[in-house]
XYZ file of C-alpha atoms in Angstrom:
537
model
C 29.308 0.775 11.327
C 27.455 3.171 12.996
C 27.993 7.323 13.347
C 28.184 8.870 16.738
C 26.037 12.015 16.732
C 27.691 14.987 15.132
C 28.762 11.854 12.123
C 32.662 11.587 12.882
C 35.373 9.511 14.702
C 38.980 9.513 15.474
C 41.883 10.148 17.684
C 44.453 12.492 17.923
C 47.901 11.097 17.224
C 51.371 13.038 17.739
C 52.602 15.324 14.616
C 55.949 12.994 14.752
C 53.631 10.028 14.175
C 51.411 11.778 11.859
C 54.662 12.333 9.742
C 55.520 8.780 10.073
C 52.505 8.238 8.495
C 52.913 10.560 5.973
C 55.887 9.125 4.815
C 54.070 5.678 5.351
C 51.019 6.139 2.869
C 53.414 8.409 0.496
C 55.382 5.067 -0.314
C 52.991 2.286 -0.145
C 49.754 3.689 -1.173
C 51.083 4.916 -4.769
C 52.488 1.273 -4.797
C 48.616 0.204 -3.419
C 47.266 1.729 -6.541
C 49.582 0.651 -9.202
C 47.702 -3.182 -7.774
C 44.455 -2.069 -8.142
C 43.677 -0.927 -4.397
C 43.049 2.852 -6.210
C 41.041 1.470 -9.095
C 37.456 1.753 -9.403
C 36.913 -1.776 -11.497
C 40.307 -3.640 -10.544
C 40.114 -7.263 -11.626
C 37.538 -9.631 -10.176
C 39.544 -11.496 -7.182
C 40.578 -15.210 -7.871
C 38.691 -17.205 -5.085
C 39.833 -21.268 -4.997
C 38.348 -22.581 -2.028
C 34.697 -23.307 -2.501
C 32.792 -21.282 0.644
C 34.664 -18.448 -0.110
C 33.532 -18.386 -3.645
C 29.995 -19.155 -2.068
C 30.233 -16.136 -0.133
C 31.367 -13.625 -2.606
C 28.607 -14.612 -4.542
C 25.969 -13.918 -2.344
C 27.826 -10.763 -1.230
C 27.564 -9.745 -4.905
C 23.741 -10.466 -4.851
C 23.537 -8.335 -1.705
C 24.938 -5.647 -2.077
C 25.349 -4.808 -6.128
C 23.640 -1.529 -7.802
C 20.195 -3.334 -8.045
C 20.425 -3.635 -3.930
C 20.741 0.237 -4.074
C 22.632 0.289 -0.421
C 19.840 -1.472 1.100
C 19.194 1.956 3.232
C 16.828 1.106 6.399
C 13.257 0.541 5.539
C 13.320 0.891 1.895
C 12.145 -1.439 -0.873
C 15.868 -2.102 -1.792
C 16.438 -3.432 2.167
C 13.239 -5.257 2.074
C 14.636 -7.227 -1.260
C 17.781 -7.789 0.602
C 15.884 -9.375 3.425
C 13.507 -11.740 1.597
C 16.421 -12.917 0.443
C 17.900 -13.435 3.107
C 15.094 -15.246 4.853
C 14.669 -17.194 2.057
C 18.352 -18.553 2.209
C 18.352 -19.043 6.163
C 15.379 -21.479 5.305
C 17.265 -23.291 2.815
C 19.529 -24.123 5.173
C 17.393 -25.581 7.670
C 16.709 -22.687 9.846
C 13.389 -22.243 12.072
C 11.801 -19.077 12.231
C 12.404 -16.931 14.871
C 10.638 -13.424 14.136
C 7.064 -12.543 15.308
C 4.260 -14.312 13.987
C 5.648 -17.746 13.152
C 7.709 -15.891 10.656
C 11.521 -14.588 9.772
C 10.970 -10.961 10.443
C 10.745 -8.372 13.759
C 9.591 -5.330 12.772
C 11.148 -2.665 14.369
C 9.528 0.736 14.329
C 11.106 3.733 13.548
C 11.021 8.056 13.387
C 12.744 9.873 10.972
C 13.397 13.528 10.818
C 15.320 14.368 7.516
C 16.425 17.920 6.727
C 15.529 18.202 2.610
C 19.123 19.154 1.470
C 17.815 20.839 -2.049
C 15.993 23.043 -0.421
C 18.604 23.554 2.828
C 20.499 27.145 2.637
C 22.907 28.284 4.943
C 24.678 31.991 4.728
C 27.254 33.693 6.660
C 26.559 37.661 6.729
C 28.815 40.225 7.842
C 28.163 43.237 9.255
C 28.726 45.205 6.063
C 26.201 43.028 3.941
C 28.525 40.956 2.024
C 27.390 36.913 1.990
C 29.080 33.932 1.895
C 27.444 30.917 1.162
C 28.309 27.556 2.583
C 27.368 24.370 0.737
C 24.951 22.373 2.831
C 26.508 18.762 3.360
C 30.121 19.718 1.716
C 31.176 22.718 3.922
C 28.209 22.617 6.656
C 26.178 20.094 7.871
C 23.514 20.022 10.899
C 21.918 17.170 13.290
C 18.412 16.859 12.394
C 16.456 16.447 15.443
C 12.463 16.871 16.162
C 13.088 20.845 17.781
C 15.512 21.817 14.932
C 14.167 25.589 13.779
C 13.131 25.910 10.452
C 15.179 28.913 10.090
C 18.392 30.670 12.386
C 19.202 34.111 11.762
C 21.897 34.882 14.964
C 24.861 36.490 15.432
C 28.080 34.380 15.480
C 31.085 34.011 18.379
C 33.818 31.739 18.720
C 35.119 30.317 21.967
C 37.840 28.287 21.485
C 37.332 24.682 22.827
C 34.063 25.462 24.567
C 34.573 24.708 28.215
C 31.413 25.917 30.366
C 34.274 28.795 31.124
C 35.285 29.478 27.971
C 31.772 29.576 26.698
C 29.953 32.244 29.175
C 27.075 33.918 28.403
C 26.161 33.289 24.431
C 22.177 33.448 24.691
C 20.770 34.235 21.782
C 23.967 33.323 19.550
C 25.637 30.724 17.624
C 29.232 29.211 18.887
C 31.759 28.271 16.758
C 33.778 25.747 19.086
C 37.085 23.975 18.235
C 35.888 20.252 17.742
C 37.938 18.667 19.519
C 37.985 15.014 20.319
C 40.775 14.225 22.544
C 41.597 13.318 26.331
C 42.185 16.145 28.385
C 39.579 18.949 26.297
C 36.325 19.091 25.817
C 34.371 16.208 24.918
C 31.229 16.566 21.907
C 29.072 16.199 25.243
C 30.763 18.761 27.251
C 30.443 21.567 24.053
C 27.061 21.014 23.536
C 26.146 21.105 27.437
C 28.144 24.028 27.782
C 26.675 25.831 24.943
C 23.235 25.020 25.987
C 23.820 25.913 29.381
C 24.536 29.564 28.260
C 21.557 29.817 26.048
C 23.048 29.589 22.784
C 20.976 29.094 19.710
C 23.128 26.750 17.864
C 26.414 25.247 18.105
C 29.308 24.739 15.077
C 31.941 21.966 15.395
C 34.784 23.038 13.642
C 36.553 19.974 12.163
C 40.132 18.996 14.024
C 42.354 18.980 11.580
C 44.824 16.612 13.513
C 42.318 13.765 14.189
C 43.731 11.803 11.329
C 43.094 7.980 12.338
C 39.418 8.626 11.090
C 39.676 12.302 9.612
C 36.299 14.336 9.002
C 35.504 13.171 5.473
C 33.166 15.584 2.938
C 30.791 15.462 2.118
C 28.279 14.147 4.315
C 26.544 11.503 3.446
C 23.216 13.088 4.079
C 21.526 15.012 7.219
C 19.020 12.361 8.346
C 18.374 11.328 12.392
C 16.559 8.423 12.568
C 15.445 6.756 16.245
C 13.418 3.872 18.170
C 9.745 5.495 17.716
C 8.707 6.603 21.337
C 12.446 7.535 21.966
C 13.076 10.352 24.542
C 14.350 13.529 23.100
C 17.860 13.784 23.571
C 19.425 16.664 25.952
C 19.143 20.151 24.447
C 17.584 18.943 21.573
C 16.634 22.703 20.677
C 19.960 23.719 19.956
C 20.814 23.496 16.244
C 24.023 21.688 16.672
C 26.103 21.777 13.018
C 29.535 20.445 12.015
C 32.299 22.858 9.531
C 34.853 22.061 7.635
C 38.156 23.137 8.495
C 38.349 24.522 4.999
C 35.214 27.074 5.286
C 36.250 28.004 8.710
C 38.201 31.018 7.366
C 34.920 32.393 5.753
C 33.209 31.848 8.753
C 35.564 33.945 11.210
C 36.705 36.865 8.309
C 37.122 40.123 9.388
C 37.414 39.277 13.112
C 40.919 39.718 12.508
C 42.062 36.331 13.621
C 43.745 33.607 11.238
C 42.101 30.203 10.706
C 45.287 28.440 10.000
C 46.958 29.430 12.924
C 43.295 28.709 15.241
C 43.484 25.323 13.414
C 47.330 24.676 14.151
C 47.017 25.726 17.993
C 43.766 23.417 18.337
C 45.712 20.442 17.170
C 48.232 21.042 19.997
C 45.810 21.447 22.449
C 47.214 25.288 22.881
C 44.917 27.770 24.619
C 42.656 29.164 21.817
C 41.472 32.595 22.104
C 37.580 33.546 22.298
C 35.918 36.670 20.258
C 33.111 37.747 18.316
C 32.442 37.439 14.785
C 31.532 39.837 12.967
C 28.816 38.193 11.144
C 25.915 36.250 11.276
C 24.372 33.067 10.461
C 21.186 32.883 8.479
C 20.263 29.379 7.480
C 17.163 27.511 6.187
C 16.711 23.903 7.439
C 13.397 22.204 5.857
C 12.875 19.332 7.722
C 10.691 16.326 6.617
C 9.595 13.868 9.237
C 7.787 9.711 9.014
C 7.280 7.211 10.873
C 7.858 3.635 9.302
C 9.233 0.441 9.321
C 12.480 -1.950 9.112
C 12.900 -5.375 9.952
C 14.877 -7.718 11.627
C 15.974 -11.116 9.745
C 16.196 -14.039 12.634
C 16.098 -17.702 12.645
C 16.452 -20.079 14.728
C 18.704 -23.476 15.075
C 17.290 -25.150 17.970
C 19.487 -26.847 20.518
C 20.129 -30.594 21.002
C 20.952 -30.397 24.354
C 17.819 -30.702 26.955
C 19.421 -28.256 29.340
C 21.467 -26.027 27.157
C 19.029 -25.323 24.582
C 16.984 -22.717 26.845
C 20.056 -21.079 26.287
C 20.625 -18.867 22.837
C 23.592 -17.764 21.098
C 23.057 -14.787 19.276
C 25.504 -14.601 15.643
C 24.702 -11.203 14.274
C 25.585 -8.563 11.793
C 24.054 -5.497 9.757
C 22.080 -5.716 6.425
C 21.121 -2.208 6.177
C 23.808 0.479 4.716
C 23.737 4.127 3.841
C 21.432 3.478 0.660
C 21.441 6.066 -1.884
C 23.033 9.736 -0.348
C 25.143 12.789 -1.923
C 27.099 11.802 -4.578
C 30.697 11.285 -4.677
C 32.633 11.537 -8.356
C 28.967 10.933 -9.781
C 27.992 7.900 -7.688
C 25.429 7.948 -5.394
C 24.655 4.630 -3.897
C 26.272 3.327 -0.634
C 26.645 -0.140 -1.390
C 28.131 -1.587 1.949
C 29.766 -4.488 0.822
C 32.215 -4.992 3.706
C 29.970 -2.875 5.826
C 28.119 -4.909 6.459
C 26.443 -7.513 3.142
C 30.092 -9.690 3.557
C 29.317 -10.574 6.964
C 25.544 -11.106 6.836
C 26.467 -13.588 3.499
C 28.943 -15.196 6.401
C 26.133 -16.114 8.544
C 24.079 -17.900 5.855
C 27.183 -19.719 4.934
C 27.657 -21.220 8.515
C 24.217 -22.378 8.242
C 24.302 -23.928 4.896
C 26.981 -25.765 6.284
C 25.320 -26.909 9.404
C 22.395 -28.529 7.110
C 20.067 -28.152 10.007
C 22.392 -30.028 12.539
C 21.785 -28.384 15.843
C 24.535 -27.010 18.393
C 24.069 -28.321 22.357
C 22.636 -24.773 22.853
C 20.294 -22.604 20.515
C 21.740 -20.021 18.350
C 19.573 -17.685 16.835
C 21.157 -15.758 12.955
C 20.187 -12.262 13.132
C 20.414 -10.056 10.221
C 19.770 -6.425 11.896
C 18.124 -3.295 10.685
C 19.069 0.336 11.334
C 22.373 -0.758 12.541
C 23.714 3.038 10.507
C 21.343 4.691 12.311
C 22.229 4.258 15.903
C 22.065 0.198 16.616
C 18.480 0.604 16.404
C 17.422 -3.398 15.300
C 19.628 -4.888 17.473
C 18.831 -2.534 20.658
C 15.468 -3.467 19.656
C 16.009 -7.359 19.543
C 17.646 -6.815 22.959
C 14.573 -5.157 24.221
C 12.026 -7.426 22.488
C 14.109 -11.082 21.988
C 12.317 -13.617 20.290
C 11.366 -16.634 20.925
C 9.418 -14.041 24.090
C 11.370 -14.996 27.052
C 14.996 -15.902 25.384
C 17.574 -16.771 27.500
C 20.378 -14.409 25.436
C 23.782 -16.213 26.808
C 26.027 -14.264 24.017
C 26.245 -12.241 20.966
C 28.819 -12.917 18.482
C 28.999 -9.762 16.115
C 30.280 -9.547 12.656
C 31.181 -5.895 11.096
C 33.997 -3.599 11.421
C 35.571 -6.859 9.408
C 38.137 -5.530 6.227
C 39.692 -8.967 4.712
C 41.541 -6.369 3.148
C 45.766 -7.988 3.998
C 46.291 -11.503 5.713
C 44.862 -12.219 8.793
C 47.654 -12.310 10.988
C 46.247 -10.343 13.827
C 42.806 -9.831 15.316
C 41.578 -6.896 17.237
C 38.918 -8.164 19.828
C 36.257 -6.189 21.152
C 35.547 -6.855 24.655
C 38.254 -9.363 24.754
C 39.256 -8.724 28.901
C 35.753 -7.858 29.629
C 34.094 -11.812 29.245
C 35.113 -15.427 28.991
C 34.133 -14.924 25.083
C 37.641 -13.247 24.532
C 39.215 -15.982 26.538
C 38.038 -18.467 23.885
C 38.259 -16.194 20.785
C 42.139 -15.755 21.820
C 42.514 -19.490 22.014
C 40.957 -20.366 18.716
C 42.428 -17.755 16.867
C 46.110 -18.378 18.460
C 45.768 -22.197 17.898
C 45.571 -20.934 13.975
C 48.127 -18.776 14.481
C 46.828 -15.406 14.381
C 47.334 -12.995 17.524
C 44.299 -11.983 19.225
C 44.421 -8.306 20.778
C 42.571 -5.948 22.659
C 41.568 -2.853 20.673
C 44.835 -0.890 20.802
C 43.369 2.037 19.592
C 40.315 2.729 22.518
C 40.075 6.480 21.697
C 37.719 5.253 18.216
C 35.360 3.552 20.861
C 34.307 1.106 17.650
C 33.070 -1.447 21.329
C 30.149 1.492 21.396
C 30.054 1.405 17.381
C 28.881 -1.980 16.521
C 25.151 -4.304 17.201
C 27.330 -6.060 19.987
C 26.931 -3.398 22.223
C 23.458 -3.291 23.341
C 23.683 -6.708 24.468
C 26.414 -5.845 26.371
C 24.726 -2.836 27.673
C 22.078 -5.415 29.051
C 24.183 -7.501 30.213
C 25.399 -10.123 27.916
C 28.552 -10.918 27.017
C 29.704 -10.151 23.583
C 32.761 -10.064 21.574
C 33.103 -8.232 18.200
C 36.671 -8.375 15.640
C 38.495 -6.080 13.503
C 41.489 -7.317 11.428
C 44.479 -5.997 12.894
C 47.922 -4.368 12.269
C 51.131 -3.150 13.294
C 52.072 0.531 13.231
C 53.929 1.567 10.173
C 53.087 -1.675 7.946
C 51.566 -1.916 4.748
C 48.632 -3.663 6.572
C 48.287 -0.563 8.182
C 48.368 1.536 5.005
C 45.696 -0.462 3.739
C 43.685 -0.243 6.579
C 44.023 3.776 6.231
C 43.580 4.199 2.739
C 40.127 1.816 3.314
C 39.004 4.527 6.100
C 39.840 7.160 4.138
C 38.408 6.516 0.706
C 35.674 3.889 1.007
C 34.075 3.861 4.277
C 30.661 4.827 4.404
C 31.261 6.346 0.796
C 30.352 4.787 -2.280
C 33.446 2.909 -3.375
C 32.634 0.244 -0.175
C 31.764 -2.300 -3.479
C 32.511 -5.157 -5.207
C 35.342 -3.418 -6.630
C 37.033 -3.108 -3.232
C 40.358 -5.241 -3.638
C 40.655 -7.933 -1.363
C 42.302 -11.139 0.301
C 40.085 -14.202 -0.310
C 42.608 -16.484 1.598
C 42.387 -13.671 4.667
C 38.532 -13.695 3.968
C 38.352 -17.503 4.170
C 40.578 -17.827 7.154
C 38.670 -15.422 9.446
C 35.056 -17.321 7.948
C 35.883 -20.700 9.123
C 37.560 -18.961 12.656
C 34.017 -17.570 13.472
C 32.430 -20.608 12.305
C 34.957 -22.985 15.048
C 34.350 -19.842 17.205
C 30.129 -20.315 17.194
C 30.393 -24.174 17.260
C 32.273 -23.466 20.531
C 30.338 -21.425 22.672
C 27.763 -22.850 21.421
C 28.398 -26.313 22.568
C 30.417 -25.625 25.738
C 29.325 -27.112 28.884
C 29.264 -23.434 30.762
C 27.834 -20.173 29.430
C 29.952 -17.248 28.557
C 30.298 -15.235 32.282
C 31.554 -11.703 32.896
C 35.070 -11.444 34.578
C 35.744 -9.512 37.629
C 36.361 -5.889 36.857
C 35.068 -5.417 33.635
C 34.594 -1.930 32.985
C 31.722 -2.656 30.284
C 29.478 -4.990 32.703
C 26.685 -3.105 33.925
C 25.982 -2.150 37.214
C 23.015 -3.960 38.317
C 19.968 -2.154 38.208
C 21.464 -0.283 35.199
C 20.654 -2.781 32.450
């Protein structure tokens, strides 16, 4: 899944319900771990039905420590992707990249900030330093204007409001990072701080957003876009993240406490503003490329005369985080839920279809730089191939955790097109309750390689496995967020449900065989707020 620009997600939820949880993950995660769900190597899952074993074992090939994470553009994703080709022909798929081949390239800038050589210092005013560890306690957005070096005096203003903020040229505002309805947004900081002429701006982490808390460290400072991509609004400002636990060395000797700053943030209480007395003197080496990443797609032309101008796009991610700051001594990312399970899904519905077409086309897309900012499939979007594709739907696979049964299935999308209509009959006529995302304030609809087709205009529909408040489901589904996502223990080891695996494998396969062959295309219903407004695609 992909990171939204300053790396971090969530929602605030109430203290009473942050207790409940609490007590939640205090009784059934110790239990969780006495099974193996804490484990590093529990044992190997016991997998009956014969897809399912199918599937693990190509997820194994995919992502184990010889697939080193399959970061975007490397050697290790180009070995994933051969492979992948090479099984999507096996199976009877056409090619349907550029060149009469299996692959879209899709070029790509990078601008990397060199961490070993990355030093950032807060000075006070009598000459005493403290340091701040670069990716553990700090960590910045590398962009193309990022300064090689800030040396500027630091203020804090509270949740950064344009009136909060005021006149800051020349400095560096710490801000309150909140994330929550009714404050600031991440957009309204940094156009508030750039707006007053501020040098740089520091998101403080919010200690209360615990559905996806601020995790540390960072994975690695790397911003990588669509080459010929327009620099983003106030891309001169150094915009940085801090961790809740170095904001006290940040604001010392400005006679305010952290803890209580922290406390009255999470409340949403009115936070004071004040000066700092200190500075911040950092050194951000940046290295910058331009390269390369594919796209995987093939092709399974359509039977039908009529429908088989029209294509059904089945998608997920094959790139992952690669290899980035180690964790307990491990470095590689291996994404094996996010995303290598669900791209080994895809080749399994087409070994099973042994060539035999579907009334309309469906093209299997294996996507590139989805970690990066949807960057393969925004480019597929903009570039489809076959030239001239009539794209009728996207069916996207990630955010997926067969992690507890599937008993409930959070729909992206699902009131927005007559996709949901027909994901919430299949998956009810198996007796699993489809939902819409309950929790809206994560925004995973913007977060996944279904969104820019909905963006342009297509309808798509993307799942999570889903839960009820307070359940050991739930716990799971925590403890997953907390511990493995986007981190290095996303591996084989993860414990899992092969029956809940199996059970949503063969849904998405009835689901594809469905839209695929039904008489009318997927249409947008009245009032969708994600359709776009025409002359906006």
């Amino acid at each position: 899944m992909i990171k939204t620009h300053d790396g971090r997600w969530g929602r605030t939820i109430s203290w009473g319900r942050r207790l409940r949880f609490k007590a939640l993950t205090a009784g059934i995660i110790p239990a969780l771990m006495l099974l193996g769900l804490g484990s590093a190597a529990p044992a190997a899952p016991v997998i009956h039905d014969p897809d399912t074993k199918a599937w693990w074992a190509l997820t194994t090939t995919l992502s184990n420590d010889t697939m080193e994470g399959r970061d975007t553009g490397t050697a290790a994703y180009n070995r994933a992707a051969r492979i992948v080709a090479r099984r999507f022909a096996a199976a009877g798929l056409k090619p349907a990249g550029e060149s009469g081949g299996f692959f879209q390239t899709v070029p790509l800038h990078e601008v990397a900030v060199d961490a070993a050589g990355t030093k950032v210092e807060v000075v006070r005013d009598g000459g005493s330093r403290a340091p701040l560890r670069f990716l553990h306690q700090i960590g910045v957005r590398p962009t193309e204007a990022l300064p090689a070096a800030l040396d500027a005096p630091l203020v804090f203003r509270g949740y950064c409001s344009a009136k909060e903020v005021g006149e800051a040229k020349g400095k560096i505002v710490v801000c309150f990072g909140a994330r929550r309805a009714g404050l600031p947004s991440g957009a309204d900081r940094l156009k508030a701080v750039a707006a007053a002429g501020a040098l740089g701006l520091i998101n403080v982490d919010d200690t209360g957003f615990t559905l996806e808390p601020a995790r540390w460290p960072q994975a690695y400072a790397r911003s990588v876009e669509l080459k010929g991509s327009p620099a983003p609004a106030a891309a001169a400002l150094a915009v940085m993240s801090l961790s809740a636990e170095a904001f006290p060395a940040v604001i010392e000797g400005s006679g305010q406490d952290a803890a209580r700053l922290l406390a009255a943030g999470v409340a949403k209480q009115p936070l004071p503003g004040f000066d700092i007395p200190a500075r911040l003197v950092a050194r951000f080496p940046t290295v910058r490329r331009d390269f390369t990443s594919e796209n995987v797609l093939a092709l399974l032309p359509g039977s039908d005369p009529e429908l088989a101008r029209q294509v059904v796009v089945v998608s997920a991610h094959l790139d992952g985080y690669g290899h980035a700051e180690p964790i307990d001594g491990h470095s590689i990312y291996h994404g094996t839920f996010d995303d290598a399970a669900y791209v080994a899904t895809l080749v399994r519905m087409a070994d099973g279809r042994h060539g035999r077409s579907y009334k309309r086309s469906v093209i299997f897309a294996a996507f590139t730089g989805e970690e990066k900012g949807l960057l393969g499939s925004t480019w597929f979007v903009k570039h489809p191939t076959p030239t001239g594709s009539d794209l009728v739907a996207d069916l996207n696979l990630d955010q997926l955790r067969p992690l507890f049964p599937l008993k409930i299935l959070t729909v992206e999308a699902l009131v927005d097109t007559t996709l949901g209509d027909t994901a919430k009959r299949l998956a009810e006529g198996r007796g699993v309750e489809a939902r819409p995302d309950l929790e809206p304030e994560r925004n995973l609809v913007r977060r996944a390689d279904s969104w820019p087709f909905l963006a342009a205009g297509v309808p798509a529909v993307g799942f999570v496995f889903g839960y009820d408040p307070g359940t050991p489901s739930e716990a799971i589904y925590r403890d997953w967020y907390a511990r493995r996502y986007h981190r290095p223990l996303d591996s084989l080891a993860t414990p899992f449900d092969p029956k809940a695996a199996a059970d949503f494998n063969r849904f998405f396969y009835d689901l594809t065989e469905t839209v695929a062959d039904a008489p009318e295309r997927p249409a947008w219903k009245p009032g969708s707020a994600l359709q776009p407004k025409a002359g906006m695609r």
